[in-house]
Structures are given as C-alpha cells and as structure tokens.
C-alpha cells in the first residue's frame, strides 16, 4: 500500500513537471532520499521528514508564486490525504522554515526541520549544486560569468530574491556559505566533501578563464 509520503512524491512530480531551472522532480527526489537517510541517522521522525521533503517545494516562490504565502498546494495535499492535523501542522511549519533567504534564513526549531533543511541545502552543493546553479541561472536570464561584477553578500531576503548576478557569483552569495549553515552532524560531513568539490571547480574555472575570483 502506498503511504502518504509516496503519494506526496507523486503529487510533487506533477507540480514540477515543466521546470528546467533546477527545481525539477529530480531535485525533490534527491531531497526526499537525503532527508530519509539523515532522519534515520539523526533519530528524527522519518515520516514527518519524508512528507515535508516531498512537499518542500510544492509552493516554492519560483515554481508557484501565487500559492507561496499560504502554502496552498501542500495544504491541499495534506487535507485530501487525511494526514492527521497535528502531523500536517508540523509539515507545513517545516516547509516554511527550510528555504534559503540570504541573511534572513532561519534555523528550524525541530530536528525534523533541521534534517529537511540540510537535505535541501546539500542538493545545492557539489556536482549537483554546480549543475543546478547554471540551469537556474540560464532559466532566469543570468550569465555564466560577468568579469568585475561583485557578488551580493550579507543581503536580506528581498534583495537576495531580486538580485540578478551571474552564476559564478551565486557560489559566493549562497553555495559556499552552506557548509557553515548545516544543522546535523551527518549533513555536515557530506557538506565538507561537496564544498571541497565546488572550490576545485572554481579554481579550475578561474585557471581556464584567466580571471580572478571576486
Ligand atoms: Ni528545494
């Protein structure tokens, strides 16, 4: 029998079907698997983590800006699948905590929220993170690299969302900061590896182009 978490994954697949900017279903699936894995290692509630991971981008501002504020897609799913009210509230609360908002990012208050946030952030790092960075950049009209352009660091959510700097700058604005923002020991260990891989990529990028890191 299918669990609510399996059904949530199917629901997410339909929602992000048309995305080619790094928030496709592959992202949701990887976050789901990582969240289940980290939850097991950290002793968190695996079912809550699985549900929240499957639904974490269902109302993402990039995919569904009109439902972001009230998380209507996630609410509808939880409602229609008879997820108990207390669990549904925990899941919705976690979804509200996970996303990166520049200097306005929050640390989740539950271990389950910490696990899902770590899983989502790991997917923005390493080889997958590099691929997603440029897929997202291309889908929103950003260049791969713009010599002399300064990264937007230390900015709050509003500026972070409206800023439109090149893909390489995104490493300095977000991707290289993630290692220091991991919540759980298991995610920290994996983040170290992915961080090193990104540093190697940047070194090689600047070696090949003869440009200087910002
Ligand atoms: Ni995500």
PDB file of C-alpha atoms and ligand atoms in Angstrom:
ATOM      1  CA  UNK A   1       0.000   0.000   0.000  1.00  0.00           C
ATOM      2  CA  UNK A   2       1.181   3.466  -0.801  1.00  0.00           C
ATOM      3  CA  UNK A   3       1.996   5.662   2.157  1.00  0.00           C
ATOM      4  CA  UNK A   4       1.122   9.360   2.277  1.00  0.00           C
ATOM      5  CA  UNK A   5       4.833  10.070   1.657  1.00  0.00           C
ATOM      6  CA  UNK A   6       4.797   8.027  -1.603  1.00  0.00           C
ATOM      7  CA  UNK A   7       1.691   9.884  -2.686  1.00  0.00           C
ATOM      8  CA  UNK A   8       3.272  13.217  -1.787  1.00  0.00           C
ATOM      9  CA  UNK A   9       6.165  12.407  -4.125  1.00  0.00           C
ATOM     10  CA  UNK A  10       3.735  11.691  -6.959  1.00  0.00           C
ATOM     11  CA  UNK A  11       1.918  14.940  -6.202  1.00  0.00           C
ATOM     12  CA  UNK A  12       5.256  16.805  -6.331  1.00  0.00           C
ATOM     13  CA  UNK A  13       6.132  15.177  -9.646  1.00  0.00           C
ATOM     14  CA  UNK A  14       3.039  16.667 -11.257  1.00  0.00           C
ATOM     15  CA  UNK A  15       3.719  20.120  -9.811  1.00  0.00           C
ATOM     16  CA  UNK A  16       7.285  20.449 -11.051  1.00  0.00           C
ATOM     17  CA  UNK A  17       6.891  18.646 -14.355  1.00  0.00           C
ATOM     18  CA  UNK A  18       7.659  21.669 -16.542  1.00  0.00           C
ATOM     19  CA  UNK A  19      10.612  23.038 -14.592  1.00  0.00           C
ATOM     20  CA  UNK A  20      14.039  23.193 -16.190  1.00  0.00           C
ATOM     21  CA  UNK A  21      15.607  25.657 -13.781  1.00  0.00           C
ATOM     22  CA  UNK A  22      16.992  23.252 -11.190  1.00  0.00           C
ATOM     23  CA  UNK A  23      13.711  22.687  -9.340  1.00  0.00           C
ATOM     24  CA  UNK A  24      12.634  19.721 -11.399  1.00  0.00           C
ATOM     25  CA  UNK A  25      11.412  16.464  -9.873  1.00  0.00           C
ATOM     26  CA  UNK A  26      14.973  15.123  -9.694  1.00  0.00           C
ATOM     27  CA  UNK A  27      15.654  17.771  -7.044  1.00  0.00           C
ATOM     28  CA  UNK A  28      12.612  16.769  -4.978  1.00  0.00           C
ATOM     29  CA  UNK A  29      13.531  13.081  -5.214  1.00  0.00           C
ATOM     30  CA  UNK A  30      17.116  13.671  -4.117  1.00  0.00           C
ATOM     31  CA  UNK A  31      15.998  15.851  -1.201  1.00  0.00           C
ATOM     32  CA  UNK A  32      13.472  13.190  -0.219  1.00  0.00           C
ATOM     33  CA  UNK A  33      16.080  10.404  -0.236  1.00  0.00           C
ATOM     34  CA  UNK A  34      18.651  12.511   1.635  1.00  0.00           C
ATOM     35  CA  UNK A  35      16.053  13.575   4.227  1.00  0.00           C
ATOM     36  CA  UNK A  36      15.014   9.954   4.895  1.00  0.00           C
ATOM     37  CA  UNK A  37      18.675   8.936   5.167  1.00  0.00           C
ATOM     38  CA  UNK A  38      19.674  11.803   7.506  1.00  0.00           C
ATOM     39  CA  UNK A  39      16.498  11.358   9.589  1.00  0.00           C
ATOM     40  CA  UNK A  40      17.475   7.715  10.227  1.00  0.00           C
ATOM     41  CA  UNK A  41      20.992   8.688  11.299  1.00  0.00           C
ATOM     42  CA  UNK A  42      19.844  11.580  13.492  1.00  0.00           C
ATOM     43  CA  UNK A  43      16.922   9.825  15.168  1.00  0.00           C
ATOM     44  CA  UNK A  44      14.311  12.195  13.694  1.00  0.00           C
ATOM     45  CA  UNK A  45      10.720  11.255  12.777  1.00  0.00           C
ATOM     46  CA  UNK A  46      11.262   9.701   9.340  1.00  0.00           C
ATOM     47  CA  UNK A  47       7.619  10.021   8.228  1.00  0.00           C
ATOM     48  CA  UNK A  48       7.416  13.750   9.003  1.00  0.00           C
ATOM     49  CA  UNK A  49      10.767  14.348   7.278  1.00  0.00           C
ATOM     50  CA  UNK A  50       9.690  12.334   4.216  1.00  0.00           C
ATOM     51  CA  UNK A  51       6.400  14.216   3.865  1.00  0.00           C
ATOM     52  CA  UNK A  52       7.991  17.630   4.378  1.00  0.00           C
ATOM     53  CA  UNK A  53      10.806  16.829   1.922  1.00  0.00           C
ATOM     54  CA  UNK A  54       8.374  15.627  -0.750  1.00  0.00           C
ATOM     55  CA  UNK A  55       6.280  18.793  -0.357  1.00  0.00           C
ATOM     56  CA  UNK A  56       9.051  21.302   0.421  1.00  0.00           C
ATOM     57  CA  UNK A  57       8.954  22.994  -2.989  1.00  0.00           C
ATOM     58  CA  UNK A  58       5.240  22.474  -3.729  1.00  0.00           C
ATOM     59  CA  UNK A  59       4.642  26.174  -3.056  1.00  0.00           C
ATOM     60  CA  UNK A  60       8.125  27.453  -3.827  1.00  0.00           C
ATOM     61  CA  UNK A  61       8.159  31.077  -4.951  1.00  0.00           C
ATOM     62  CA  UNK A  62       9.956  30.077  -8.155  1.00  0.00           C
ATOM     63  CA  UNK A  63       7.510  27.301  -9.073  1.00  0.00           C
ATOM     64  CA  UNK A  64       4.194  28.551  -7.730  1.00  0.00           C
ATOM     65  CA  UNK A  65       4.418  32.212  -6.650  1.00  0.00           C
ATOM     66  CA  UNK A  66       0.649  32.556  -6.194  1.00  0.00           C
ATOM     67  CA  UNK A  67       0.462  29.831  -3.512  1.00  0.00           C
ATOM     68  CA  UNK A  68       3.717  30.600  -1.654  1.00  0.00           C
ATOM     69  CA  UNK A  69       2.269  32.727   1.147  1.00  0.00           C
ATOM     70  CA  UNK A  70      -0.362  30.225   2.310  1.00  0.00           C
ATOM     71  CA  UNK A  71       1.261  27.000   1.043  1.00  0.00           C
ATOM     72  CA  UNK A  72      -1.996  26.071  -0.644  1.00  0.00           C
ATOM     73  CA  UNK A  73      -0.630  23.148  -2.660  1.00  0.00           C
ATOM     74  CA  UNK A  74       0.886  21.428   0.372  1.00  0.00           C
ATOM     75  CA  UNK A  75      -2.255  22.143   2.444  1.00  0.00           C
ATOM     76  CA  UNK A  76      -4.473  20.678  -0.256  1.00  0.00           C
ATOM     77  CA  UNK A  77      -2.398  17.508  -0.433  1.00  0.00           C
ATOM     78  CA  UNK A  78      -2.326  17.010   3.356  1.00  0.00           C
ATOM     79  CA  UNK A  79      -6.054  17.629   3.531  1.00  0.00           C
ATOM     80  CA  UNK A  80      -7.021  15.312   0.697  1.00  0.00           C
ATOM     81  CA  UNK A  81      -4.843  12.505   2.028  1.00  0.00           C
ATOM     82  CA  UNK A  82      -6.240  12.625   5.537  1.00  0.00           C
ATOM     83  CA  UNK A  83      -2.898  13.365   7.161  1.00  0.00           C
ATOM     84  CA  UNK A  84      -3.660  13.927  10.877  1.00  0.00           C
ATOM     85  CA  UNK A  85      -3.948  17.631  11.710  1.00  0.00           C
ATOM     86  CA  UNK A  86      -1.039  17.606  14.147  1.00  0.00           C
ATOM     87  CA  UNK A  87       1.309  15.997  11.594  1.00  0.00           C
ATOM     88  CA  UNK A  88       0.063  18.318   8.845  1.00  0.00           C
ATOM     89  CA  UNK A  89       0.845  21.359  11.004  1.00  0.00           C
ATOM     90  CA  UNK A  90       4.361  20.089  11.704  1.00  0.00           C
ATOM     91  CA  UNK A  91       4.941  19.514   7.992  1.00  0.00           C
ATOM     92  CA  UNK A  92       3.648  22.965   6.996  1.00  0.00           C
ATOM     93  CA  UNK A  93       5.748  24.602   9.681  1.00  0.00           C
ATOM     94  CA  UNK A  94       8.888  22.845   8.390  1.00  0.00           C
ATOM     95  CA  UNK A  95       8.171  23.851   4.786  1.00  0.00           C
ATOM     96  CA  UNK A  96       8.051  27.473   5.946  1.00  0.00           C
ATOM     97  CA  UNK A  97      11.464  27.151   7.589  1.00  0.00           C
ATOM     98  CA  UNK A  98      13.580  25.357   5.005  1.00  0.00           C
ATOM     99  CA  UNK A  99      14.251  27.844   2.240  1.00  0.00           C
ATOM    100  CA  UNK A 100      17.377  29.964   1.886  1.00  0.00           C
ATOM    101  CA  UNK A 101      16.612  33.691   2.154  1.00  0.00           C
ATOM    102  CA  UNK A 102      20.058  35.250   2.253  1.00  0.00           C
ATOM    103  CA  UNK A 103      20.766  36.815   5.667  1.00  0.00           C
ATOM    104  CA  UNK A 104      17.073  36.249   6.606  1.00  0.00           C
ATOM    105  CA  UNK A 105      17.345  32.430   6.530  1.00  0.00           C
ATOM    106  CA  UNK A 106      16.025  30.755   9.674  1.00  0.00           C
ATOM    107  CA  UNK A 107      17.210  27.782  11.722  1.00  0.00           C
ATOM    108  CA  UNK A 108      14.297  25.337  12.103  1.00  0.00           C
ATOM    109  CA  UNK A 109      13.172  24.733  15.668  1.00  0.00           C
ATOM    110  CA  UNK A 110      12.630  20.963  15.343  1.00  0.00           C
ATOM    111  CA  UNK A 111      15.107  18.196  14.487  1.00  0.00           C
ATOM    112  CA  UNK A 112      12.814  17.223  11.573  1.00  0.00           C
ATOM    113  CA  UNK A 113      13.001  20.774  10.169  1.00  0.00           C
ATOM    114  CA  UNK A 114      16.775  20.762  10.555  1.00  0.00           C
ATOM    115  CA  UNK A 115      17.001  17.461   8.661  1.00  0.00           C
ATOM    116  CA  UNK A 116      14.863  18.645   5.720  1.00  0.00           C
ATOM    117  CA  UNK A 117      16.696  21.973   5.509  1.00  0.00           C
ATOM    118  CA  UNK A 118      20.038  20.129   5.441  1.00  0.00           C
ATOM    119  CA  UNK A 119      18.793  17.755   2.730  1.00  0.00           C
ATOM    120  CA  UNK A 120      17.601  20.672   0.579  1.00  0.00           C
ATOM    121  CA  UNK A 121      20.859  22.560   1.085  1.00  0.00           C
ATOM    122  CA  UNK A 122      23.045  19.555   0.263  1.00  0.00           C
ATOM    123  CA  UNK A 123      21.338  19.440  -3.135  1.00  0.00           C
ATOM    124  CA  UNK A 124      22.629  22.961  -3.817  1.00  0.00           C
ATOM    125  CA  UNK A 125      26.215  21.796  -3.235  1.00  0.00           C
ATOM    126  CA  UNK A 126      28.772  19.609  -5.005  1.00  0.00           C
ATOM    127  CA  UNK A 127      28.455  18.407  -8.607  1.00  0.00           C
ATOM    128  CA  UNK A 128      24.646  18.513  -8.448  1.00  0.00           C
ATOM    129  CA  UNK A 129      24.736  22.013  -6.966  1.00  0.00           C
ATOM    130  CA  UNK A 130      27.019  23.262  -9.757  1.00  0.00           C
ATOM    131  CA  UNK A 131      24.702  21.834 -12.422  1.00  0.00           C
ATOM    132  CA  UNK A 132      21.630  23.312 -10.739  1.00  0.00           C
ATOM    133  CA  UNK A 133      23.265  26.703 -10.301  1.00  0.00           C
ATOM    134  CA  UNK A 134      23.798  27.182 -14.021  1.00  0.00           C
ATOM    135  CA  UNK A 135      20.470  25.585 -15.011  1.00  0.00           C
ATOM    136  CA  UNK A 136      18.691  28.054 -12.729  1.00  0.00           C
ATOM    137  CA  UNK A 137      20.853  30.932 -13.957  1.00  0.00           C
ATOM    138  CA  UNK A 138      20.101  30.150 -17.599  1.00  0.00           C
ATOM    139  CA  UNK A 139      16.375  29.810 -16.957  1.00  0.00           C
ATOM    140  CA  UNK A 140      16.287  33.302 -15.392  1.00  0.00           C
ATOM    141  CA  UNK A 141      18.499  35.080 -17.916  1.00  0.00           C
ATOM    142  CA  UNK A 142      21.675  35.123 -15.859  1.00  0.00           C
ATOM    143  CA  UNK A 143      25.114  34.916 -17.434  1.00  0.00           C
ATOM    144  CA  UNK A 144      27.626  32.210 -16.524  1.00  0.00           C
ATOM    145  CA  UNK A 145      30.172  34.835 -15.552  1.00  0.00           C
ATOM    146  CA  UNK A 146      30.490  38.618 -15.674  1.00  0.00           C
ATOM    147  CA  UNK A 147      34.023  39.950 -15.044  1.00  0.00           C
ATOM    148  CA  UNK A 148      34.104  42.693 -12.416  1.00  0.00           C
ATOM    149  CA  UNK A 149      30.566  42.084 -11.095  1.00  0.00           C
ATOM    150  CA  UNK A 150      30.517  41.915  -7.284  1.00  0.00           C
ATOM    151  CA  UNK A 151      28.519  39.172  -5.508  1.00  0.00           C
ATOM    152  CA  UNK A 152      25.545  40.268  -3.338  1.00  0.00           C
ATOM    153  CA  UNK A 153      26.645  39.128   0.092  1.00  0.00           C
ATOM    154  CA  UNK A 154      25.115  39.839   3.504  1.00  0.00           C
ATOM    155  CA  UNK A 155      21.774  40.834   1.983  1.00  0.00           C
ATOM    156  CA  UNK A 156      18.283  40.072   3.320  1.00  0.00           C
ATOM    157  CA  UNK A 157      15.553  38.114   1.574  1.00  0.00           C
ATOM    158  CA  UNK A 158      14.163  40.916  -0.554  1.00  0.00           C
ATOM    159  CA  UNK A 159      17.476  41.902  -2.091  1.00  0.00           C
ATOM    160  CA  UNK A 160      18.560  38.297  -2.349  1.00  0.00           C
ATOM    161  CA  UNK A 161      15.446  37.373  -4.364  1.00  0.00           C
ATOM    162  CA  UNK A 162      15.505  40.429  -6.615  1.00  0.00           C
ATOM    163  CA  UNK A 163      19.262  40.378  -7.263  1.00  0.00           C
ATOM    164  CA  UNK A 164      20.306  39.054 -10.643  1.00  0.00           C
ATOM    165  CA  UNK A 165      24.010  38.392 -10.663  1.00  0.00           C
ATOM    166  CA  UNK A 166      25.948  35.849 -12.718  1.00  0.00           C
ATOM    167  CA  UNK A 167      26.114  32.125 -11.974  1.00  0.00           C
ATOM    168  CA  UNK A 168      29.695  32.220 -10.661  1.00  0.00           C
ATOM    169  CA  UNK A 169      28.683  34.915  -8.145  1.00  0.00           C
ATOM    170  CA  UNK A 170      25.987  32.599  -6.822  1.00  0.00           C
ATOM    171  CA  UNK A 171      28.764  30.479  -5.294  1.00  0.00           C
ATOM    172  CA  UNK A 172      29.873  33.454  -3.188  1.00  0.00           C
ATOM    173  CA  UNK A 173      26.294  34.562  -2.418  1.00  0.00           C
ATOM    174  CA  UNK A 174      24.996  31.185  -1.346  1.00  0.00           C
ATOM    175  CA  UNK A 175      26.668  27.914  -2.291  1.00  0.00           C
ATOM    176  CA  UNK A 176      29.951  28.396  -0.423  1.00  0.00           C
ATOM    177  CA  UNK A 177      28.085  29.582   2.692  1.00  0.00           C
ATOM    178  CA  UNK A 178      26.032  26.409   3.023  1.00  0.00           C
ATOM    179  CA  UNK A 179      28.767  24.295   4.622  1.00  0.00           C
ATOM    180  CA  UNK A 180      28.720  26.575   7.653  1.00  0.00           C
ATOM    181  CA  UNK A 181      24.909  26.509   7.844  1.00  0.00           C
ATOM    182  CA  UNK A 182      24.343  22.754   8.163  1.00  0.00           C
ATOM    183  CA  UNK A 183      22.380  21.696  11.241  1.00  0.00           C
ATOM    184  CA  UNK A 184      23.113  17.984  11.691  1.00  0.00           C
ATOM    185  CA  UNK A 185      26.452  16.133  12.043  1.00  0.00           C
ATOM    186  CA  UNK A 186      25.677  13.700   9.190  1.00  0.00           C
ATOM    187  CA  UNK A 187      24.894  16.533   6.768  1.00  0.00           C
ATOM    188  CA  UNK A 188      27.991  18.461   7.912  1.00  0.00           C
ATOM    189  CA  UNK A 189      30.234  15.565   6.920  1.00  0.00           C
ATOM    190  CA  UNK A 190      28.702  15.309   3.447  1.00  0.00           C
ATOM    191  CA  UNK A 191      28.740  19.106   3.062  1.00  0.00           C
ATOM    192  CA  UNK A 192      32.532  19.171   3.651  1.00  0.00           C
ATOM    193  CA  UNK A 193      33.065  16.900   0.643  1.00  0.00           C
ATOM    194  CA  UNK A 194      30.722  18.854  -1.605  1.00  0.00           C
ATOM    195  CA  UNK A 195      32.272  22.152  -0.532  1.00  0.00           C
ATOM    196  CA  UNK A 196      35.773  20.968  -1.488  1.00  0.00           C
ATOM    197  CA  UNK A 197      34.478  19.837  -4.862  1.00  0.00           C
ATOM    198  CA  UNK A 198      32.992  23.303  -5.551  1.00  0.00           C
ATOM    199  CA  UNK A 199      36.254  25.013  -4.548  1.00  0.00           C
ATOM    200  CA  UNK A 200      38.080  22.772  -7.025  1.00  0.00           C
ATOM    201  CA  UNK A 201      35.578  23.726  -9.727  1.00  0.00           C
ATOM    202  CA  UNK A 202      36.041  27.455  -9.063  1.00  0.00           C
ATOM    203  CA  UNK A 203      39.842  27.152  -9.085  1.00  0.00           C
ATOM    204  CA  UNK A 204      39.690  25.416 -12.433  1.00  0.00           C
ATOM    205  CA  UNK A 205      37.171  27.940 -13.806  1.00  0.00           C
ATOM    206  CA  UNK A 206      39.468  30.855 -12.951  1.00  0.00           C
ATOM    207  CA  UNK A 207      42.529  28.995 -14.214  1.00  0.00           C
ATOM    208  CA  UNK A 208      40.878  28.366 -17.570  1.00  0.00           C
ATOM    209  CA  UNK A 209      39.479  31.890 -17.968  1.00  0.00           C
ATOM    210  CA  UNK A 210      42.476  33.741 -16.533  1.00  0.00           C
ATOM    211  CA  UNK A 211      40.011  35.810 -14.459  1.00  0.00           C
ATOM    212  CA  UNK A 212      40.209  36.461 -10.730  1.00  0.00           C
ATOM    213  CA  UNK A 213      37.812  35.163  -8.091  1.00  0.00           C
ATOM    214  CA  UNK A 214      35.675  38.024  -6.687  1.00  0.00           C
TER     215      UNK A 214
HETATM  216 NI1  LIG B   1      14.308  22.700  -2.774  1.00  0.00          NI
END
